[in-house]
Backbone as JSON, one array per atom type, in Angstrom:
{
  "sequence": "XXXXXXXXXXXXXXXXXXXXXXXXXXXXXXXXXXXXXXXXXXXXXXXXXXXXXXXXXXXXXXXXXXXXXXXXXXXXXXXXXXXXXXXXXXXXXXXXXXXXXXXXXXXXXXXXXXXXXXXXXXXXXXXXXXXXXXXXXXXXXXXXXXXXXXXXXXXXXXXXXXXXXXXXXXXXXXXXXXXXXXXXXXXXXXXXXXXXXXXXXXXXXXXXXXXXXXXXXXXXXXXXXXXXXXXXXXXXXXXXXXXXXXXXXXXXXXXXXXXXXXXX",
  "N": [[25.43, 1.57, -71.38], [26.32, -0.04, -69.57], [27.01, -1.86, -71.59], [29.17, -0.5, -72.81], [31.05, -0.7, -70.54], [31.52, -3.51, -70.34], [32.89, -3.52, -72.7], [35.35, -2.01, -72.26], [36.25, -3.76, -70.47], [36.82, -6.15, -71.98], [38.65, -4.98, -73.79], [40.94, -4.44, -72.02], [41.41, -7.04, -71.14], [42.19, -8.25, -73.6], [44.58, -6.84, -73.97], [46.07, -7.73, -71.74], [46.48, -10.21, -72.52], [48.03, -10.27, -74.9], [50.13, -11.1, -77.31], [54.14, -11.38, -76.86], [57.19, -9.97, -78.16], [60.0, -11.0, -79.11], [63.42, -10.34, -78.66], [66.48, -10.93, -80.12], [69.93, -10.49, -78.52], [73.14, -10.26, -79.82], [76.05, -12.06, -78.97], [79.58, -11.16, -78.0], [81.77, -10.47, -80.58], [79.93, -11.78, -82.4], [77.93, -12.04, -85.21], [74.79, -10.6, -86.53], [74.0, -12.55, -88.33], [74.77, -14.94, -87.24], [72.52, -16.0, -85.57], [70.46, -16.42, -86.81], [69.41, -19.4, -87.15], [68.3, -20.01, -84.99], [66.63, -17.84, -84.64], [64.9, -18.49, -86.45], [63.81, -21.09, -85.45], [62.34, -20.07, -83.14], [60.71, -18.93, -84.12], [59.17, -20.76, -85.84], [58.04, -21.86, -83.33], [56.42, -20.27, -82.77], [56.75, -17.86, -81.77], [57.01, -14.21, -81.95], [60.01, -12.74, -83.43], [62.9, -10.96, -83.57], [66.57, -10.2, -84.33], [68.92, -8.31, -82.95], [70.63, -5.99, -85.23], [73.77, -6.55, -86.14], [77.08, -6.48, -87.16], [80.11, -8.53, -87.76], [82.6, -6.86, -88.05], [81.76, -4.77, -86.69], [82.75, -5.26, -83.73], [85.3, -4.67, -83.98], [85.71, -1.92, -84.22], [86.38, -0.7, -81.91], [87.42, 1.9, -80.42], [90.45, 2.41, -79.81], [92.69, 3.77, -80.83], [92.37, 6.14, -79.58], [93.6, 8.31, -76.89], [92.56, 8.5, -74.67], [91.04, 6.41, -74.14], [92.56, 4.16, -74.9], [94.22, 4.4, -72.3], [92.24, 3.98, -70.57], [91.79, 1.22, -71.01], [94.05, -0.22, -70.79], [94.46, 0.23, -67.87], [91.95, -1.25, -67.04], [89.7, -0.11, -66.67], [87.23, 0.86, -68.23], [84.06, 2.01, -69.25], [80.69, 0.58, -70.51], [79.69, 2.28, -72.54], [82.2, 3.22, -73.76], [83.22, 1.51, -75.24], [81.43, -0.19, -76.55], [79.28, 1.46, -77.39], [78.05, 1.91, -79.73], [76.51, -0.51, -80.25], [74.95, -0.31, -77.57], [73.33, 1.89, -78.88], [72.38, 1.0, -80.95], [70.68, -0.62, -80.17], [68.63, 0.75, -78.58], [67.55, 2.15, -80.7], [66.33, 0.06, -82.06], [64.48, -0.9, -80.35], [62.86, 1.1, -80.23], [61.67, 1.16, -82.69], [60.43, -1.48, -82.83], [58.58, -1.14, -81.0], [57.1, 0.57, -82.14], [56.31, -0.66, -84.54], [54.59, -2.87, -83.85], [52.15, -2.26, -82.3], [52.56, -1.48, -80.1], [53.18, -3.13, -78.06], [54.99, -5.05, -75.32], [58.77, -5.9, -74.83], [60.62, -8.92, -74.99], [63.95, -9.29, -73.94], [66.71, -11.26, -75.27], [69.6, -12.12, -74.23], [72.15, -13.21, -75.59], [75.36, -14.6, -74.33], [77.62, -11.87, -73.95], [75.95, -10.23, -74.85], [73.98, -10.18, -72.9], [74.88, -8.98, -70.47], [75.44, -6.47, -71.52], [73.04, -5.67, -72.19], [71.66, -5.55, -69.54], [73.4, -3.1, -68.85], [72.41, -1.61, -71.0], [69.6, -1.38, -69.8], [69.87, -0.01, -67.46], [69.4, 2.63, -64.64], [66.81, 2.61, -65.75], [65.93, 4.35, -67.57], [66.23, 4.96, -70.99], [67.97, 6.48, -73.92], [67.12, 7.96, -77.04], [68.26, 10.33, -79.37], [68.48, 12.12, -77.42], [66.26, 12.0, -75.99], [64.21, 11.04, -73.41], [63.3, 7.74, -72.49], [60.92, 5.22, -70.58], [62.28, 2.35, -69.36], [60.6, 0.46, -68.3], [58.29, 0.79, -69.74], [58.92, -0.38, -71.97], [60.36, -2.75, -71.88], [59.78, -5.94, -70.9], [61.16, -8.12, -69.68], [64.07, -9.88, -69.12], [66.24, -12.18, -70.51], [69.13, -13.93, -70.0], [71.34, -15.76, -71.63], [74.07, -18.13, -71.35], [75.7, -16.2, -70.0], [78.51, -14.42, -68.86], [78.65, -13.23, -65.66], [79.92, -12.51, -64.08], [83.27, -10.92, -63.31], [86.31, -12.08, -64.48], [88.8, -13.37, -61.86], [91.16, -12.91, -62.31], [92.33, -9.73, -63.11], [93.87, -9.21, -65.27], [92.68, -11.12, -67.4], [90.74, -9.74, -68.38], [88.67, -9.38, -70.66], [86.49, -7.39, -71.18], [87.68, -5.21, -70.45], [87.0, -4.23, -67.97], [84.29, -3.02, -68.15], [82.4, -4.81, -67.65], [82.8, -5.24, -64.73], [82.01, -2.51, -64.27], [79.18, -2.66, -64.66], [78.28, -4.27, -62.85], [78.62, -3.11, -60.42], [77.33, -0.86, -60.68], [74.46, -1.54, -61.53], [73.56, -3.93, -59.97], [72.86, -7.48, -60.26], [69.43, -8.45, -60.43], [68.36, -5.63, -61.13], [66.4, -3.8, -61.84], [63.05, -3.39, -60.73], [60.54, -3.59, -62.14], [61.18, -5.23, -64.04], [61.25, -8.53, -64.99], [63.9, -11.19, -64.53], [65.7, -13.61, -65.99], [68.28, -16.12, -65.8], [70.49, -18.22, -67.59], [72.11, -21.33, -67.62], [74.38, -23.45, -69.33], [75.29, -26.73, -68.05], [77.76, -28.78, -68.4], [80.16, -31.03, -68.17], [83.5, -30.83, -68.81], [85.73, -31.99, -68.57], [84.91, -34.64, -68.21], [83.58, -34.84, -71.0], [85.53, -34.26, -72.96], [87.5, -36.16, -72.64], [85.74, -38.18, -73.8], [85.77, -37.63, -76.49], [88.53, -37.82, -77.14], [91.67, -39.55, -76.88], [93.51, -38.17, -75.43], [94.47, -36.7, -72.43], [93.14, -33.7, -71.38], [94.25, -30.4, -70.82], [93.37, -27.42, -69.26], [93.4, -23.83, -69.85], [92.76, -21.79, -67.2], [90.63, -19.64, -67.26], [88.94, -18.07, -65.54], [90.27, -18.59, -63.27], [89.09, -20.36, -61.59], [88.1, -23.29, -59.47], [86.3, -24.61, -60.27], [85.76, -24.6, -62.62], [85.8, -26.45, -64.99], [83.18, -27.08, -65.03], [80.6, -26.08, -67.09], [79.48, -24.18, -69.88], [81.07, -24.59, -71.82], [82.37, -22.37, -72.52], [81.75, -20.44, -70.76], [82.1, -20.47, -67.49], [80.06, -22.25, -65.01], [79.77, -21.22, -62.53], [79.62, -18.33, -62.46], [77.32, -17.55, -64.31], [74.89, -17.01, -63.33], [72.45, -14.49, -61.81], [71.63, -12.99, -59.03], [68.77, -13.87, -57.2], [67.22, -13.76, -59.56], [65.0, -15.62, -61.64], [66.57, -18.74, -62.08], [68.17, -20.82, -64.53], [69.38, -24.25, -64.94], [70.89, -26.23, -67.47], [71.37, -29.18, -68.59], [74.27, -30.4, -70.41], [74.15, -28.59, -72.35], [75.53, -26.41, -74.68], [77.59, -23.62, -75.21], [77.57, -22.0, -77.51], [76.22, -22.13, -80.71], [75.25, -25.14, -82.46], [77.12, -28.27, -82.61], [78.41, -31.6, -83.33], [78.57, -32.64, -81.02], [77.13, -31.2, -78.92], [74.09, -29.66, -78.24], [73.0, -26.23, -78.42], [71.78, -23.15, -76.67], [70.11, -21.99, -78.31], [69.1, -23.79, -79.72], [66.51, -26.0, -81.24], [65.4, -28.07, -79.86], [66.02, -27.13, -77.24], [65.31, -24.73, -76.66], [62.46, -24.3, -75.75], [62.97, -25.11, -73.11], [63.92, -22.99, -71.64], [62.62, -20.58, -72.6], [59.95, -20.22, -71.63], [59.92, -19.49, -68.97]],
  "CA": [[26.52, 2.21, -70.24], [26.62, -1.24, -68.79], [27.76, -2.14, -72.87], [30.53, 0.09, -72.66], [31.94, -1.15, -69.41], [31.92, -4.76, -70.8], [33.9, -3.57, -73.86], [36.25, -1.74, -71.61], [36.95, -4.97, -69.49], [37.04, -6.76, -72.96], [39.76, -4.56, -74.35], [42.03, -4.6, -71.11], [41.81, -8.49, -71.35], [43.17, -8.38, -75.06], [45.88, -6.26, -73.89], [46.64, -8.6, -70.77], [46.94, -11.7, -73.0], [48.73, -9.82, -76.2], [51.66, -11.79, -77.61], [55.24, -10.6, -76.72], [57.85, -9.7, -79.3], [61.42, -11.24, -78.66], [64.77, -9.47, -79.39], [67.91, -11.52, -79.54], [71.0, -9.9, -78.72], [74.24, -11.19, -80.08], [77.25, -11.79, -78.01], [80.79, -10.73, -78.29], [82.25, -11.26, -81.7], [79.13, -12.63, -83.43], [76.96, -11.26, -86.37], [73.2, -11.37, -86.59], [73.59, -14.04, -89.05], [74.97, -16.32, -86.57], [71.47, -16.34, -84.74], [69.35, -17.14, -88.18], [68.7, -20.51, -87.03], [67.68, -19.54, -83.42], [65.41, -16.98, -85.1], [63.62, -19.35, -87.25], [63.37, -21.98, -84.69], [61.19, -19.4, -82.22], [59.21, -18.53, -85.18], [58.47, -21.98, -85.98], [57.65, -22.19, -81.97], [55.03, -19.25, -82.64], [56.97, -16.73, -81.42], [57.5, -13.19, -82.87], [61.28, -12.7, -83.07], [64.16, -10.61, -84.46], [67.85, -10.1, -83.98], [69.69, -6.75, -83.22], [71.55, -6.37, -86.33], [75.14, -6.33, -85.64], [78.11, -7.04, -88.06], [81.2, -9.06, -87.02], [83.16, -5.96, -88.15], [81.36, -3.9, -85.82], [83.4, -5.47, -82.46], [86.73, -4.2, -84.23], [85.76, -0.8, -84.18], [86.68, 0.14, -80.49], [88.31, 3.34, -80.24], [91.79, 2.03, -79.23], [93.54, 4.84, -80.98], [92.17, 7.25, -78.47], [94.67, 8.34, -75.8], [92.04, 8.31, -73.34], [90.4, 5.16, -73.93], [93.52, 3.33, -74.58], [94.67, 4.52, -71.15], [91.33, 3.47, -69.72], [91.69, -0.01, -71.51], [94.96, -0.51, -69.77], [93.64, 0.12, -66.64], [90.65, -1.81, -66.88], [88.66, 1.18, -66.11], [86.14, 1.33, -68.99], [82.48, 1.64, -69.12], [80.45, 0.05, -71.94], [79.78, 3.39, -73.79], [83.19, 3.59, -74.3], [83.55, 0.58, -76.31], [79.99, -0.78, -76.99], [78.26, 2.62, -77.26], [77.45, 1.63, -81.03], [75.78, -1.56, -79.65], [73.97, 0.42, -77.11], [72.84, 2.95, -79.91], [71.6, 0.34, -82.25], [69.78, -1.51, -79.42], [67.94, 2.01, -78.51], [66.63, 2.6, -81.89], [65.58, -1.23, -82.5], [63.7, -1.07, -79.54], [61.61, 2.11, -80.54], [61.38, 0.57, -83.77], [59.77, -2.62, -82.52], [57.29, -0.83, -80.37], [56.18, 1.59, -83.16], [55.64, -1.49, -85.64], [53.98, -3.86, -83.22], [51.1, -2.39, -81.46], [52.95, -0.93, -78.63], [53.67, -4.39, -77.28], [56.38, -4.92, -74.52], [59.67, -6.8, -75.37], [61.15, -9.32, -73.99], [65.3, -9.39, -74.5], [67.26, -12.42, -75.22], [70.99, -11.63, -74.46], [73.26, -14.26, -75.42], [76.88, -14.25, -73.78], [78.01, -10.72, -73.47], [74.68, -9.53, -75.04], [73.39, -10.42, -71.36], [75.47, -8.07, -69.57], [75.22, -5.24, -72.19], [71.28, -5.37, -71.93], [71.67, -4.88, -68.21], [73.75, -1.54, -68.9], [71.39, -0.46, -71.62], [68.33, -0.75, -68.91], [70.46, 0.96, -66.51], [68.69, 2.98, -63.83], [65.31, 2.49, -65.74], [65.56, 5.23, -68.87], [67.08, 4.65, -72.09], [67.68, 7.82, -74.59], [67.22, 8.46, -78.18], [68.25, 11.63, -79.66], [68.57, 12.8, -76.17], [64.92, 11.98, -75.29], [64.18, 9.54, -72.43], [62.01, 6.73, -72.55], [61.07, 4.37, -69.59], [62.14, 1.05, -69.73], [59.42, -0.31, -67.88], [56.98, 0.67, -70.43], [59.21, -1.07, -73.27], [60.89, -3.96, -71.46], [59.18, -6.77, -69.55], [61.86, -9.48, -69.3], [65.32, -9.98, -69.65], [66.34, -13.57, -70.27], [70.34, -14.0, -70.52], [72.02, -17.24, -71.83], [75.4, -18.19, -71.08], [76.15, -14.59, -69.73], [79.3, -14.1, -67.79], [77.97, -12.04, -65.09], [80.93, -11.84, -62.94], [84.53, -10.96, -64.36], [87.66, -13.06, -64.1], [89.69, -13.59, -60.65], [92.53, -12.32, -62.68], [92.33, -8.69, -63.91], [94.73, -9.18, -66.73], [92.12, -11.98, -68.1], [89.16, -9.31, -68.36], [88.5, -8.95, -72.0], [85.7, -6.48, -71.11], [88.5, -3.94, -69.89], [86.45, -3.12, -66.83], [82.96, -2.8, -68.56], [81.31, -5.89, -66.95], [82.92, -4.69, -63.42], [81.22, -1.32, -63.98], [77.78, -2.88, -64.79], [77.84, -5.36, -61.79], [78.95, -2.14, -59.25], [76.11, -0.02, -60.68], [73.62, -2.32, -61.65], [73.96, -5.39, -59.6], [71.88, -8.71, -60.04], [68.05, -7.94, -60.98], [68.24, -4.33, -60.39], [65.01, -2.9, -61.83], [62.06, -3.92, -59.83], [59.65, -3.25, -63.09], [61.62, -6.24, -65.18], [61.82, -9.85, -64.54], [65.05, -11.57, -64.88], [66.06, -14.93, -65.89], [69.59, -16.16, -66.27], [70.17, -19.59, -67.98], [73.61, -21.51, -68.03], [74.7, -24.76, -69.25], [76.12, -27.71, -67.21], [78.66, -30.02, -69.15], [81.52, -31.75, -67.38], [84.15, -30.81, -69.85], [86.77, -32.96, -68.58], [84.67, -36.36, -69.06], [83.24, -34.86, -72.39], [86.29, -34.14, -73.93], [87.81, -37.51, -72.54], [85.0, -39.31, -74.56], [86.01, -37.31, -77.89], [89.76, -37.8, -77.61], [92.34, -40.23, -75.82], [94.47, -37.51, -74.47], [93.88, -36.0, -71.17], [92.8, -32.48, -71.4], [94.37, -29.65, -69.84], [92.61, -26.22, -69.57], [93.37, -22.24, -69.42], [91.91, -21.48, -66.3], [90.61, -18.0, -67.78], [88.26, -17.66, -64.49], [90.92, -18.82, -62.1], [88.04, -20.97, -60.71], [88.38, -24.66, -59.57], [85.08, -25.44, -60.97], [86.08, -23.89, -64.31], [85.37, -27.66, -65.88], [81.64, -27.33, -65.33], [80.03, -24.8, -67.75], [78.8, -24.48, -71.17], [81.98, -24.86, -73.08], [83.32, -21.4, -72.68], [81.56, -19.45, -69.53], [82.05, -21.17, -66.08], [78.73, -22.34, -64.65], [79.95, -20.45, -61.33], [79.21, -16.87, -62.88], [76.3, -17.57, -65.08], [73.48, -16.47, -62.46], [71.95, -13.38, -61.33], [70.9, -13.42, -57.67], [67.29, -13.38, -57.04], [66.61, -13.94, -60.76], [64.84, -17.26, -62.25], [67.74, -19.49, -62.46], [67.88, -22.29, -65.04], [70.53, -24.83, -65.36], [70.39, -26.9, -68.62], [72.4, -30.53, -68.97], [74.88, -30.99, -71.83], [73.98, -27.54, -73.28], [76.88, -25.86, -75.22], [77.74, -21.92, -75.2], [77.33, -21.1, -78.81], [75.77, -22.78, -81.89], [75.26, -26.59, -82.58], [78.04, -29.18, -82.72], [78.23, -32.7, -83.47], [78.61, -33.24, -79.71], [76.43, -30.69, -78.01], [73.08, -28.81, -78.7], [73.27, -24.93, -77.75], [70.77, -22.52, -76.05], [69.1, -21.82, -79.33], [68.58, -25.35, -80.56], [64.9, -26.12, -81.14], [65.03, -28.65, -78.34], [66.36, -26.55, -76.13], [64.45, -23.11, -76.59], [61.27, -24.29, -74.88], [63.22, -25.4, -71.59], [63.94, -21.78, -71.12], [61.68, -19.48, -73.06], [58.45, -20.12, -71.06], [60.55, -19.45, -67.43]],
  "C": [[27.01, 1.08, -69.97], [27.63, -2.17, -70.4], [29.3, -1.94, -72.84], [31.53, -0.54, -71.6], [32.59, -2.7, -69.74], [33.16, -4.76, -71.7], [35.22, -2.74, -73.15], [37.24, -2.74, -71.29], [37.52, -5.77, -70.93], [38.37, -6.53, -73.65], [40.93, -4.86, -73.31], [42.27, -6.21, -71.04], [42.65, -8.93, -72.53], [44.34, -7.99, -74.59], [46.86, -7.22, -72.92], [47.2, -10.05, -71.79], [47.65, -11.28, -74.86], [50.04, -10.49, -76.29], [52.87, -10.67, -77.48], [56.05, -10.45, -78.06], [59.2, -10.06, -78.53], [62.48, -10.8, -79.32], [65.97, -10.28, -79.08], [69.33, -10.52, -79.77], [72.46, -10.49, -78.76], [75.41, -10.87, -79.05], [78.74, -11.49, -78.78], [81.37, -11.49, -79.49], [81.16, -11.68, -82.95], [78.44, -11.66, -84.09], [75.38, -11.78, -86.32], [72.83, -12.5, -87.19], [74.01, -15.21, -88.56], [73.64, -16.82, -85.72], [70.15, -16.4, -85.8], [68.6, -18.06, -87.81], [67.79, -20.63, -85.56], [66.26, -18.65, -83.88], [64.24, -17.98, -85.53], [63.15, -20.63, -86.54], [62.52, -21.2, -83.72], [60.4, -18.88, -83.07], [58.49, -19.64, -85.43], [57.47, -22.33, -84.57], [56.23, -21.34, -81.92], [55.41, -17.97, -82.09], [57.48, -15.46, -82.06], [58.94, -12.84, -82.43], [62.01, -11.99, -84.21], [65.47, -10.81, -83.67], [68.35, -8.72, -84.09], [70.76, -6.78, -84.31], [73.11, -5.88, -86.05], [76.05, -7.14, -86.76], [79.36, -7.64, -87.18], [82.36, -7.86, -86.92], [83.09, -4.9, -86.81], [82.35, -3.81, -84.28], [84.71, -4.64, -82.76], [86.77, -2.69, -84.11], [85.71, 0.07, -83.14], [87.67, 1.28, -80.91], [89.66, 3.36, -79.62], [92.7, 2.87, -79.47], [93.45, 5.92, -80.46], [92.94, 7.27, -77.57], [93.7, 7.66, -74.84], [91.37, 6.97, -73.14], [91.33, 3.89, -74.05], [94.14, 3.22, -73.24], [93.57, 3.69, -70.39], [91.25, 1.84, -69.83], [92.91, -0.76, -70.65], [94.98, -0.71, -68.49], [92.49, -0.49, -66.14], [89.39, -0.93, -66.38], [87.5, 1.6, -66.96], [85.11, 1.06, -68.75], [81.91, 1.13, -70.6], [80.24, 1.19, -72.75], [81.08, 3.66, -74.17], [83.65, 2.6, -75.53], [82.59, -0.1, -77.07], [78.82, 0.24, -77.24], [77.54, 2.42, -78.87], [76.53, 0.58, -80.85], [74.56, -1.02, -79.01], [72.82, 1.2, -78.1], [71.93, 2.0, -80.66], [70.46, -0.37, -81.45], [68.55, -0.46, -78.97], [66.9, 2.22, -79.55], [65.85, 1.7, -82.01], [64.46, -1.21, -81.59], [62.37, 0.19, -79.82], [61.15, 1.68, -81.67], [60.15, -0.52, -83.61], [58.56, -2.25, -82.03], [56.27, -0.06, -81.24], [55.56, 0.47, -84.17], [54.87, -2.29, -85.14], [53.2, -3.76, -82.31], [51.47, -2.01, -80.18], [53.35, -2.26, -77.66], [54.91, -4.46, -76.37], [57.26, -6.21, -75.21], [60.37, -7.58, -74.36], [62.78, -9.47, -74.78], [65.81, -10.46, -74.19], [68.68, -12.4, -75.35], [71.7, -13.02, -74.39], [74.71, -13.91, -75.09], [76.92, -12.77, -73.43], [76.67, -9.59, -73.79], [73.82, -9.56, -73.73], [73.7, -9.1, -70.78], [75.47, -6.51, -70.37], [73.79, -4.83, -72.32], [71.27, -4.83, -70.58], [72.25, -3.48, -68.18], [72.81, -1.02, -69.5], [70.03, -0.13, -70.64], [68.77, -0.2, -67.95], [69.96, 1.37, -65.34], [67.26, 3.2, -64.35], [65.06, 3.51, -67.04], [66.75, 4.69, -69.88], [66.76, 6.22, -72.95], [67.86, 7.49, -75.99], [67.03, 9.91, -78.97], [67.99, 12.64, -78.68], [67.3, 12.6, -75.22], [65.05, 10.89, -74.64], [63.1, 8.91, -72.57], [62.32, 5.51, -71.09], [61.28, 3.2, -69.83], [61.11, 0.14, -69.31], [58.05, -0.25, -69.07], [57.3, -0.03, -71.6], [59.57, -2.79, -73.01], [60.1, -4.75, -70.67], [60.11, -7.63, -69.05], [63.1, -9.49, -69.89], [65.72, -11.31, -69.52], [68.26, -13.74, -70.9], [70.84, -15.63, -70.68], [73.6, -17.26, -72.17], [76.25, -16.79, -70.92], [77.15, -14.62, -68.85], [79.0, -12.82, -66.93], [79.02, -11.62, -64.03], [82.43, -11.88, -63.95], [85.47, -11.85, -63.65], [88.05, -12.43, -62.85], [90.88, -12.43, -61.07], [92.36, -10.88, -63.65], [92.71, -8.8, -65.25], [93.79, -10.04, -67.54], [90.85, -10.96, -68.46], [89.16, -8.62, -69.82], [87.5, -7.82, -72.33], [86.28, -5.07, -70.71], [87.82, -3.25, -68.71], [85.02, -3.1, -67.12], [82.02, -3.73, -67.57], [81.6, -5.57, -65.28], [81.97, -3.7, -62.84], [79.82, -1.7, -63.87], [77.49, -3.57, -63.56], [77.88, -4.22, -60.29], [77.61, -1.22, -59.32], [74.93, -0.22, -60.8], [73.65, -3.84, -61.11], [72.36, -6.5, -59.6], [70.83, -8.1, -60.63], [67.66, -6.39, -60.52], [67.13, -3.56, -60.69], [63.81, -3.66, -61.49], [60.69, -4.11, -61.07], [60.13, -4.59, -63.81], [61.76, -7.31, -64.61], [63.09, -10.35, -65.29], [65.1, -12.94, -64.79], [67.43, -15.51, -66.45], [69.7, -17.84, -66.42], [71.7, -19.95, -68.27], [73.55, -23.11, -68.2], [75.42, -25.44, -68.3], [76.92, -28.4, -68.13], [79.95, -29.88, -68.08], [82.67, -31.84, -68.63], [85.16, -31.8, -69.92], [86.08, -34.26, -69.2], [84.45, -35.87, -70.45], [84.46, -34.97, -73.38], [87.32, -35.56, -73.77], [87.12, -38.67, -73.48], [85.41, -38.86, -76.1], [87.39, -37.66, -78.11], [90.48, -38.53, -76.31], [93.31, -39.5, -74.96], [93.75, -36.63, -73.41], [94.27, -34.46, -71.18], [93.62, -31.66, -70.54], [93.76, -28.29, -70.11], [93.32, -25.0, -69.12], [92.44, -21.95, -68.62], [91.59, -19.98, -66.42], [89.88, -17.38, -66.45], [89.09, -17.87, -63.03], [89.89, -19.48, -61.0], [88.39, -22.52, -60.88], [87.46, -25.4, -59.99], [84.75, -25.1, -62.19], [85.44, -25.07, -65.44], [83.8, -27.72, -66.1], [81.0, -25.9, -65.88], [79.27, -25.06, -68.67], [79.86, -24.68, -72.37], [83.02, -23.73, -72.9], [82.97, -20.29, -71.42], [81.54, -20.58, -68.2], [80.55, -20.97, -65.42], [78.78, -21.3, -63.44], [79.74, -18.59, -61.64], [78.37, -16.57, -63.81], [74.69, -16.89, -64.81], [73.5, -15.23, -61.92], [71.24, -13.7, -60.18], [69.66, -12.97, -57.69], [66.44, -13.32, -58.32], [66.06, -15.44, -60.63], [66.05, -17.64, -62.65], [67.41, -20.83, -63.1], [69.18, -22.88, -65.44], [69.87, -25.83, -66.58], [71.57, -27.89, -68.87], [72.83, -30.5, -70.18], [74.3, -29.98, -72.84], [75.1, -26.37, -73.48], [76.52, -23.98, -75.07], [77.21, -21.25, -76.58], [77.31, -22.12, -79.84], [76.27, -24.29, -81.65], [76.5, -27.06, -83.11], [77.75, -30.57, -83.0], [78.11, -33.55, -82.04], [77.63, -32.67, -78.86], [75.21, -29.86, -78.76], [73.49, -27.53, -77.81], [72.04, -24.49, -77.17], [69.91, -22.03, -77.25], [68.83, -22.84, -80.55], [67.07, -25.36, -80.29], [64.43, -27.01, -79.89], [65.0, -27.93, -77.22], [65.73, -25.13, -75.7], [63.13, -23.15, -75.67], [61.48, -24.74, -73.58], [63.54, -23.88, -71.09], [62.97, -20.44, -71.41], [60.49, -19.01, -72.14], [58.8, -19.78, -69.35], [59.65, -18.4, -67.06]]
}
């Protein structure tokens, strides 16, 4: 009898130390292939990782020809299911597949750019659906890490390329919305004015997409002022670029940068 008790305790301990599975969620306009190097970097660091399957052409399959959706786009009143239902559906099926093939371990989502706020919508009120069957997020997702995600919409509504979707997510699922999920928001901090002056003799001028006087501080695309979720673990990374490596910057998925946010 005592042997069985110790056996059950040992099994529970194994479950507690079971490694997680990481799923990279591509950002707007990107394909899975853009993240192959990041995946390999994580695998080399010893983390089981995959990428949500997305093709670049998928982002162009928005139903803009449907009068109802077109009207909502003009009015900036879209919800993610209107334009990105295909992405959310793919994510739902991938979550079930990972759990089925990996001994039911929990998943850590890594949402890059728009992939971060799409993940927030996917987790929603704690349920997701596959073939109309509900599944509890807390049984599948342990942690959401967002990398360079614009968590706030532009002040100028005419610049909102999400056509109201992000505003919808923020109002319905603000900040770290689910108590059973850990949230981490990561943002790069580059002084773009200084960096560009180093790279070119010309004084740069910026199209201030966010109408933010601090827009020159960010990761090269997303201003630092909008990358963090309130009450989440917040990580700032100096000289880290928004997407993919260049001769001047490393990005979130670089082998030297991943350890700075992965164990948050």
